[in-house]
PDB file of C-alpha atoms in Angstrom:
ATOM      1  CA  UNK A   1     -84.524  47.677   1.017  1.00 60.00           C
ATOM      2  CA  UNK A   2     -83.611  47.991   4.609  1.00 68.00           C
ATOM      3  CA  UNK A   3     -80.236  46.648   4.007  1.00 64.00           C
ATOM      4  CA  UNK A   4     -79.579  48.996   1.513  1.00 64.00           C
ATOM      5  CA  UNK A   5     -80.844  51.850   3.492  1.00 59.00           C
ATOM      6  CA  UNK A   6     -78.374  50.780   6.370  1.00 65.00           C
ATOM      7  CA  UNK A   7     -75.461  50.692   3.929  1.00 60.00           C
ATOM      8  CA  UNK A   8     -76.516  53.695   3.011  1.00 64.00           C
ATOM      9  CA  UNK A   9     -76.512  55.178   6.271  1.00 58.00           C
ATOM     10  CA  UNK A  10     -73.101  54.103   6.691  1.00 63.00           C
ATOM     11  CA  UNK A  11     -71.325  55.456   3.818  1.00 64.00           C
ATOM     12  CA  UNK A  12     -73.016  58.898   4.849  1.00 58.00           C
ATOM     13  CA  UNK A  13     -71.276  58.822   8.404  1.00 56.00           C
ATOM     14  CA  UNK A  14     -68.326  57.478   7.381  1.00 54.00           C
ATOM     15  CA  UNK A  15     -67.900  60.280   4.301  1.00 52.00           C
ATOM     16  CA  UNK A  16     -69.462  62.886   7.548  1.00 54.00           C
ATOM     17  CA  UNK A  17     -66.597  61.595  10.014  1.00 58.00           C
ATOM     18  CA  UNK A  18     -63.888  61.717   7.047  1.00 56.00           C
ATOM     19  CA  UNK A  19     -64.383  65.315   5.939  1.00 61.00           C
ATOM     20  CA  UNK A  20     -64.701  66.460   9.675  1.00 66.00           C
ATOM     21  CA  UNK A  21     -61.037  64.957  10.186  1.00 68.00           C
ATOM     22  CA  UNK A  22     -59.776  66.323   7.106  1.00 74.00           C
ATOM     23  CA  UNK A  23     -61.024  69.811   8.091  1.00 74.00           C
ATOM     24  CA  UNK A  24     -59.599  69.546  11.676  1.00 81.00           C
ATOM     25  CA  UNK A  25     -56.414  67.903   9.647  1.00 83.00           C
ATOM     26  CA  UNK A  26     -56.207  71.279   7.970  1.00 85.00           C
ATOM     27  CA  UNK A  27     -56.984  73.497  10.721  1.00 89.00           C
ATOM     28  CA  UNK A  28     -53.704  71.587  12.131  1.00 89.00           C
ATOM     29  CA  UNK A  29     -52.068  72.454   8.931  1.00 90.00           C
ATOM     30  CA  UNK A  30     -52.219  76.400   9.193  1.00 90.00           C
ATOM     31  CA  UNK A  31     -51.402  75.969  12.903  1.00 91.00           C
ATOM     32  CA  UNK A  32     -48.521  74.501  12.276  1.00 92.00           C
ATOM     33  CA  UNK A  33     -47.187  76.738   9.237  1.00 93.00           C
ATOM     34  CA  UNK A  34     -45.812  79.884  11.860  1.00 91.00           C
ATOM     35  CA  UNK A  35     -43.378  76.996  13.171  1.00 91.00           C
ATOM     36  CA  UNK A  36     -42.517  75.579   9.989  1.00 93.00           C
ATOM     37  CA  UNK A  37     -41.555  78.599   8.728  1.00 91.00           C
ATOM     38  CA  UNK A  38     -39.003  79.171  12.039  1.00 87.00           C
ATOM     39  CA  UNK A  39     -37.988  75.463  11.865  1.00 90.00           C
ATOM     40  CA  UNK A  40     -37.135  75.921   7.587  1.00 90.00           C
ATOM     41  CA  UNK A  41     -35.431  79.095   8.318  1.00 85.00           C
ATOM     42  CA  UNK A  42     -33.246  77.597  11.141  1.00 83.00           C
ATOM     43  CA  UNK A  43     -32.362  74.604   8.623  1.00 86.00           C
ATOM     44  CA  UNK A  44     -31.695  77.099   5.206  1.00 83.00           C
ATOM     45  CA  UNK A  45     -31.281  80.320   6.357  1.00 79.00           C
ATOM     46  CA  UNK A  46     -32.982  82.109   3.885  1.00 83.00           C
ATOM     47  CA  UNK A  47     -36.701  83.230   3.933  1.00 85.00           C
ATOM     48  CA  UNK A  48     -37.617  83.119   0.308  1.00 90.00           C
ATOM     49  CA  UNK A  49     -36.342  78.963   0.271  1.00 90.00           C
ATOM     50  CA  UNK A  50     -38.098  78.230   3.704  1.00 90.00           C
ATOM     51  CA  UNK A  51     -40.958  79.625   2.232  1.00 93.00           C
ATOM     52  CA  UNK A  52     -40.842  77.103  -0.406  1.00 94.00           C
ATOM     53  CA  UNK A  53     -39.536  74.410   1.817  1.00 94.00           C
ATOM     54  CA  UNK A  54     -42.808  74.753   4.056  1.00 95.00           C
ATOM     55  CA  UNK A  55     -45.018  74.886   0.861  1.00 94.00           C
ATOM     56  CA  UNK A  56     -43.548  72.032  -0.463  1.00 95.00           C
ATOM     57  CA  UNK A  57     -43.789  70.346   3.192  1.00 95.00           C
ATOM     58  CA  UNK A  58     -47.506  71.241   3.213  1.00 94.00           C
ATOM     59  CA  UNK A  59     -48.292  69.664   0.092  1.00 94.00           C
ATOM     60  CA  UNK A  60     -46.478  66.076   0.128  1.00 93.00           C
ATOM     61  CA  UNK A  61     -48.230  66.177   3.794  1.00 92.00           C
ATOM     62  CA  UNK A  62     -51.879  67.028   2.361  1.00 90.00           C
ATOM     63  CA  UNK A  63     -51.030  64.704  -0.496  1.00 91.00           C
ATOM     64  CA  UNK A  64     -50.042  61.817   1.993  1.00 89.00           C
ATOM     65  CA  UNK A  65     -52.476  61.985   4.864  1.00 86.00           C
ATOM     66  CA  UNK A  66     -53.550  58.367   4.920  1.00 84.00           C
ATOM     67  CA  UNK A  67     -50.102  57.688   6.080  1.00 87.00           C
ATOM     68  CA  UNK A  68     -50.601  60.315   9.137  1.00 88.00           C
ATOM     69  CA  UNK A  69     -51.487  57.945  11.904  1.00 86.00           C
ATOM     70  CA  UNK A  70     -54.280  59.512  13.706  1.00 81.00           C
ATOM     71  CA  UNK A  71     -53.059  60.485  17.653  1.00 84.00           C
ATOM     72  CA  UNK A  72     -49.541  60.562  17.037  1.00 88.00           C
ATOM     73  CA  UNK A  73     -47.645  64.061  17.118  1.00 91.00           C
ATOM     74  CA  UNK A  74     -49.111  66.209  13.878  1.00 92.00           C
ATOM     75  CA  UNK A  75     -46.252  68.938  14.032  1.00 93.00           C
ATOM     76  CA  UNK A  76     -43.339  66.243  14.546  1.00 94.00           C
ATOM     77  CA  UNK A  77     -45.049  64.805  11.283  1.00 94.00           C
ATOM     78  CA  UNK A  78     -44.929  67.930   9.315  1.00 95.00           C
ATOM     79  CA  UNK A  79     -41.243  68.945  10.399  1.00 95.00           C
ATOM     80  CA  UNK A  80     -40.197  65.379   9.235  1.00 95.00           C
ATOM     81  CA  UNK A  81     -41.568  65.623   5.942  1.00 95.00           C
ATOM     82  CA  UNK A  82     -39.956  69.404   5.846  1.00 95.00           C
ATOM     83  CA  UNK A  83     -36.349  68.229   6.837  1.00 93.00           C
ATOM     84  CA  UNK A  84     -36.386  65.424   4.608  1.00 93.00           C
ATOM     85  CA  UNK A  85     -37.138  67.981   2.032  1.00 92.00           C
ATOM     86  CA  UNK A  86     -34.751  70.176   2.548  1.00 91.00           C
ATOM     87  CA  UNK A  87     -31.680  67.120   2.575  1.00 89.00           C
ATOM     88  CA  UNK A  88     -33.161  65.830   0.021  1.00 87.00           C
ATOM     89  CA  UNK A  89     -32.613  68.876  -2.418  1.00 83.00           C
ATOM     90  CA  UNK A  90     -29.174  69.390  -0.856  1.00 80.00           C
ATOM     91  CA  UNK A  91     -28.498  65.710  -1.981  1.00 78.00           C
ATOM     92  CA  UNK A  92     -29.113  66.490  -5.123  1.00 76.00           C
ATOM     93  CA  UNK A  93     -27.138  69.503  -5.576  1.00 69.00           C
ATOM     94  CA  UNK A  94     -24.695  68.161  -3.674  1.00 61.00           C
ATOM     95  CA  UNK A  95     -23.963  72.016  -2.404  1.00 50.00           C
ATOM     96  CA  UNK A  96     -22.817  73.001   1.369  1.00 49.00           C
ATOM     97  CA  UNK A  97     -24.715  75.172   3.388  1.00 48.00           C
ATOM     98  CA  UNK A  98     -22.530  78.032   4.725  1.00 49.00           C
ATOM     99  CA  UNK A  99     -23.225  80.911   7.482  1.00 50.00           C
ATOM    100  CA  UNK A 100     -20.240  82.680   7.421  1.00 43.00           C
ATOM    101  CA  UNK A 101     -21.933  85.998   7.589  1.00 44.00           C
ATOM    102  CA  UNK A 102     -24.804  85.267  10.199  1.00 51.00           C
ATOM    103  CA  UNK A 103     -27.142  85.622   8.326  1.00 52.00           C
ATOM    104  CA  UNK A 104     -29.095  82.953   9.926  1.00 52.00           C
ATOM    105  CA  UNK A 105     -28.707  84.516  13.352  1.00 53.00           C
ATOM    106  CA  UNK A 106     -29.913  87.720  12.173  1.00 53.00           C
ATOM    107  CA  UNK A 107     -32.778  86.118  11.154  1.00 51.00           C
ATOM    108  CA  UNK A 108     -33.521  83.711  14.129  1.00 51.00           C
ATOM    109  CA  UNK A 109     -33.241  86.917  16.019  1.00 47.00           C
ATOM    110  CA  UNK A 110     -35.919  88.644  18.408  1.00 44.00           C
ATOM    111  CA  UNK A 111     -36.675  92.579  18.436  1.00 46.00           C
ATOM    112  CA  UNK A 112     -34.672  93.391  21.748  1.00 43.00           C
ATOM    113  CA  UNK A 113     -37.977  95.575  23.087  1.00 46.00           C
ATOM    114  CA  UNK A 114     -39.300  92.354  23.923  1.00 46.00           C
ATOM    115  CA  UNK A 115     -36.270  90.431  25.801  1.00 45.00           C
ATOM    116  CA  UNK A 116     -34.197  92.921  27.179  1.00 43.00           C
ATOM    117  CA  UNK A 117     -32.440  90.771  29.192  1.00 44.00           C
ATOM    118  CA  UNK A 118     -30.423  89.678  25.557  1.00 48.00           C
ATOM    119  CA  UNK A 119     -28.104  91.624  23.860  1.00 54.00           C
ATOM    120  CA  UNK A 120     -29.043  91.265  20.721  1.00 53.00           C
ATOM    121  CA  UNK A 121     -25.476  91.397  18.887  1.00 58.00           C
ATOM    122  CA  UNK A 122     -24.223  88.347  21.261  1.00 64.00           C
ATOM    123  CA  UNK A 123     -27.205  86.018  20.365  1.00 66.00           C
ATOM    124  CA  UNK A 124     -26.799  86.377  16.975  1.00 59.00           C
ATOM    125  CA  UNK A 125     -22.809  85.734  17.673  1.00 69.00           C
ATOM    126  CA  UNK A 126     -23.968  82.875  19.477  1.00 75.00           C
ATOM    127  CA  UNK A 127     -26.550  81.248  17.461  1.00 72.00           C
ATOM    128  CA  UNK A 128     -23.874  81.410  14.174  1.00 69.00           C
ATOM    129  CA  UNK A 129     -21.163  80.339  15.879  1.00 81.00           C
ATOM    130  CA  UNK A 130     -23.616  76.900  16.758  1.00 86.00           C
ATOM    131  CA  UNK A 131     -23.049  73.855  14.647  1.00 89.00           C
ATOM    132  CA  UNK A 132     -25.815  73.199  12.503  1.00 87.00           C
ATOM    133  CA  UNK A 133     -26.638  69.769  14.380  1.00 91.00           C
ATOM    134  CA  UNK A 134     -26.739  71.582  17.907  1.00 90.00           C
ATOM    135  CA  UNK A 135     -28.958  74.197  16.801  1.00 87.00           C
ATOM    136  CA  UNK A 136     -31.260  72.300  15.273  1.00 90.00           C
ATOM    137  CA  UNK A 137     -31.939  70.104  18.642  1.00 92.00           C
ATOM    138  CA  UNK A 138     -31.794  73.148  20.636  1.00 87.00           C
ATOM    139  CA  UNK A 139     -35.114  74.458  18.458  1.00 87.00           C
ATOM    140  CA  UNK A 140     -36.533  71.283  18.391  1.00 91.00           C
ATOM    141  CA  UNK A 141     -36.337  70.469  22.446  1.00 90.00           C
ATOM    142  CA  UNK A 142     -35.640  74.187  23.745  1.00 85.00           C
ATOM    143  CA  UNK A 143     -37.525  76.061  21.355  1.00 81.00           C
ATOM    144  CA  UNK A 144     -40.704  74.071  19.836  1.00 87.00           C
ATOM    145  CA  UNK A 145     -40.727  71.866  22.969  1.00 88.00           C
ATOM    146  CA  UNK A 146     -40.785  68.519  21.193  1.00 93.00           C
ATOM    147  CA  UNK A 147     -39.849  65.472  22.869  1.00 94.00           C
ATOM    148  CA  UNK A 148     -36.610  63.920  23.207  1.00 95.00           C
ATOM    149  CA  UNK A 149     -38.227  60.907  21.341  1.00 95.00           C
ATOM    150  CA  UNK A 150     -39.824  63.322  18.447  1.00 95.00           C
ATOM    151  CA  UNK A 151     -36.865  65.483  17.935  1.00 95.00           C
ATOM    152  CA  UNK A 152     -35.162  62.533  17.670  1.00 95.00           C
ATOM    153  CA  UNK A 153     -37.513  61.094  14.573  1.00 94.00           C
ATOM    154  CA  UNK A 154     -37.524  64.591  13.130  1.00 94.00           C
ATOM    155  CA  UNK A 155     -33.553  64.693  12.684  1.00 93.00           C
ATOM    156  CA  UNK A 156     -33.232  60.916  12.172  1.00 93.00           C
ATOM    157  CA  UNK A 157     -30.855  59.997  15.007  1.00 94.00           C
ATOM    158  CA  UNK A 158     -31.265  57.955  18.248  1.00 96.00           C
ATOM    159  CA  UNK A 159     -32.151  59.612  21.301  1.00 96.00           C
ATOM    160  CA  UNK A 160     -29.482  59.739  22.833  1.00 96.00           C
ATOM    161  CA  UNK A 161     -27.523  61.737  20.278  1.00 96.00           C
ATOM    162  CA  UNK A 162     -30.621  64.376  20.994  1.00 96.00           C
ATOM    163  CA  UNK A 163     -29.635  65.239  23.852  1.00 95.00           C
ATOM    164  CA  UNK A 164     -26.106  64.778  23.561  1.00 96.00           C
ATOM    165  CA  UNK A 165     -26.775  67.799  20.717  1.00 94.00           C
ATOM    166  CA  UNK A 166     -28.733  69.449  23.230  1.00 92.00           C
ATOM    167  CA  UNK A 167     -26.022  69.223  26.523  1.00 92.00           C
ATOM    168  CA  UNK A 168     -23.242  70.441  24.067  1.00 92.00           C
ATOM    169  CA  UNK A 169     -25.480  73.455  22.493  1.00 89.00           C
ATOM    170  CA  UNK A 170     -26.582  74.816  25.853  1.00 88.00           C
ATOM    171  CA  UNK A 171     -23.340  74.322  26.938  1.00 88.00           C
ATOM    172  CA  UNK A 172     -22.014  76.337  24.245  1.00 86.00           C
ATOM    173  CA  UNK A 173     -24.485  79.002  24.390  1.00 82.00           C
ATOM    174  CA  UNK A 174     -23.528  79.539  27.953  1.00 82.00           C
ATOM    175  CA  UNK A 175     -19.756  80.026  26.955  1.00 83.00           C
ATOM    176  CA  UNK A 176     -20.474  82.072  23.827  1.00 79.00           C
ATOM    177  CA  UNK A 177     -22.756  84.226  26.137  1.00 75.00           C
ATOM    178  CA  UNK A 178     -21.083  84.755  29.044  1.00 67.00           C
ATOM    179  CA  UNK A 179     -23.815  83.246  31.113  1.00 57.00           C
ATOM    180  CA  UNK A 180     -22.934  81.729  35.008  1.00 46.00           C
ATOM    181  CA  UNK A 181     -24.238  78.011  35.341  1.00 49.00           C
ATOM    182  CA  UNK A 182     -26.439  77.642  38.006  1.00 50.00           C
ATOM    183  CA  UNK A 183     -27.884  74.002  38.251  1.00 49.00           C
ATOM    184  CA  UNK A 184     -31.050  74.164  36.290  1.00 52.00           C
ATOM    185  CA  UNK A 185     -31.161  77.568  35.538  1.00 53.00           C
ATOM    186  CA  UNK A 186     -28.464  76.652  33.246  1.00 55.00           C
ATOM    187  CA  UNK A 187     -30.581  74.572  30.425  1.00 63.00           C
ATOM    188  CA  UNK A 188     -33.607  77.220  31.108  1.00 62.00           C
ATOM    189  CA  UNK A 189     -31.460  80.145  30.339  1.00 64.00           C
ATOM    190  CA  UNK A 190     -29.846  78.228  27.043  1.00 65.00           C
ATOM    191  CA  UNK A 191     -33.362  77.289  26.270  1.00 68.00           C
ATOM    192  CA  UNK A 192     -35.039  81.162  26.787  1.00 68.00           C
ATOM    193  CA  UNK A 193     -32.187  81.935  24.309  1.00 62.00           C
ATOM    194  CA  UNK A 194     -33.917  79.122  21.953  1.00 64.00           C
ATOM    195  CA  UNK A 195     -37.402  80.371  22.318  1.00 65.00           C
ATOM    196  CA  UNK A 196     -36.718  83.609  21.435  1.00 59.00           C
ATOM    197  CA  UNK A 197     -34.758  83.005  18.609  1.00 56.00           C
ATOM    198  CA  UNK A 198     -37.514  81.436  17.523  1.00 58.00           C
ATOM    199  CA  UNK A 199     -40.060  83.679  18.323  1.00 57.00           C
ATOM    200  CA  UNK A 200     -38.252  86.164  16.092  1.00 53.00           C
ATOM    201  CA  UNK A 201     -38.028  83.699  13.358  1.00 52.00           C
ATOM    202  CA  UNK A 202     -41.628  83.186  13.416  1.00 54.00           C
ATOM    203  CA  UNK A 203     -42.386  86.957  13.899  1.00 54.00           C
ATOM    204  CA  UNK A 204     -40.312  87.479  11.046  1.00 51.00           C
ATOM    205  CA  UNK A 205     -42.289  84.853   8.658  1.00 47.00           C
ATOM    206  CA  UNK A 206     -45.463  86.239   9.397  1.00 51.00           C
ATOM    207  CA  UNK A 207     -44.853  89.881   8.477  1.00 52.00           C
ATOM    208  CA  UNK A 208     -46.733  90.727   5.217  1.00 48.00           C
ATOM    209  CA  UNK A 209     -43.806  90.786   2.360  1.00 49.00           C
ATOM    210  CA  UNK A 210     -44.029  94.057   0.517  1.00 46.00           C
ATOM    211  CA  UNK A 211     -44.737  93.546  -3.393  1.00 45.00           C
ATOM    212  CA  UNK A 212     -41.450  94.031  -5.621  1.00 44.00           C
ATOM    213  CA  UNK A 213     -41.233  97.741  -7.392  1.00 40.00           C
TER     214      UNK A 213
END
């Protein structure tokens, strides 16, 4: 009877200590989504498919948590799974992404109330003129502050070729923008640029969508 108690006992902490890491799993989760959302956006251009893109993310990562390994970097995880998602479907239509009219810039862009020091029209220039490669790793290093070594699993590319992304996108954000290199001040202006084009894209996904009339 004892022994059975004791198994008991077990199987009670052991379901306790599972549900309290799922529920701190999906606190993680909804965290995460605001950046998603900027990340998808940045990849598709278009809020209505990262919308979907991040659902779909959400739910092959909620559906595939055992394969999370627990202390490793949650976010890098989720933006993974959404990338692959998005290249994926691309793969399969076999259709080209295209930017012609900046319409990802204008929606990677920030309200200019709240970084006056950018004029507006430029970074939008600037971002659309970036290839898609280079602005990814800017967001990824610049922007969402991953690691060289995260970014690098996110986009599926050795480290190096990170940051080689990263030098030439900085470097062309400083041409495109007119900016004056200054040692160091040089990445942190490219990478101010980066975090407020991503602050607007993440303003912009969390504004309440009006209903269709």
């Amino acid at each position: 009877e004892t022994a059975r108690q004791t198994a008991r006992a077990r199987r009670s902490r052991s379901v306790c200590r599972g549900a309290r890491r799922e529920g701190a799993l999906r606190d993680e989760l909804v965290a995460a989504v605001p950046s998603m959302r900027a990340f998808a956006i940045s990849l598709c251009g278009n809020r209505d498919r990262a919308d979907d893109l991040v659902q779909e993310a959400l739910v092959k990562a909620w559906n595939h948590l055992e394969s999370f390994e627990e202390g490793t970097n949650l976010k890098a995880w989720l933006f993974t799974i959404l990338r692959n998602a998005y290249f994926s479907e691309l793969r399969k239509t076999k259709r080209e992404v295209a930017d012609s009219e900046g319409q990802l810039a204008a929606k990677l862009s920030v309200p200019a109330e709240q970084h006056g020091h950018l004029d507006l029209a430029d970074l939008n220039d600037a971002l659309a003129k970036l290839p898609a490669d280079q602005r990814e790793a800017l967001i990824l290093i610049g922007a969402e502050g991953f690691s060289y070594e995260d970014a690098a699993t996110i986009s599926g590319c050795a480290i190096g070729t990170v940051k080689s992304r990263v030098n030439r996108a900085r470097a062309k954000l400083h041409e495109l923008m007119a900016m004056t290199p200054d040692g160091d001040s040089e990445d942190s202006d490219a990478d101010d640029n980066a975090r407020a084009a991503a602050g607007g894209a993440k303003q912009a996904a969390s504004k309440p969508r009006r209903a269709a009339s």
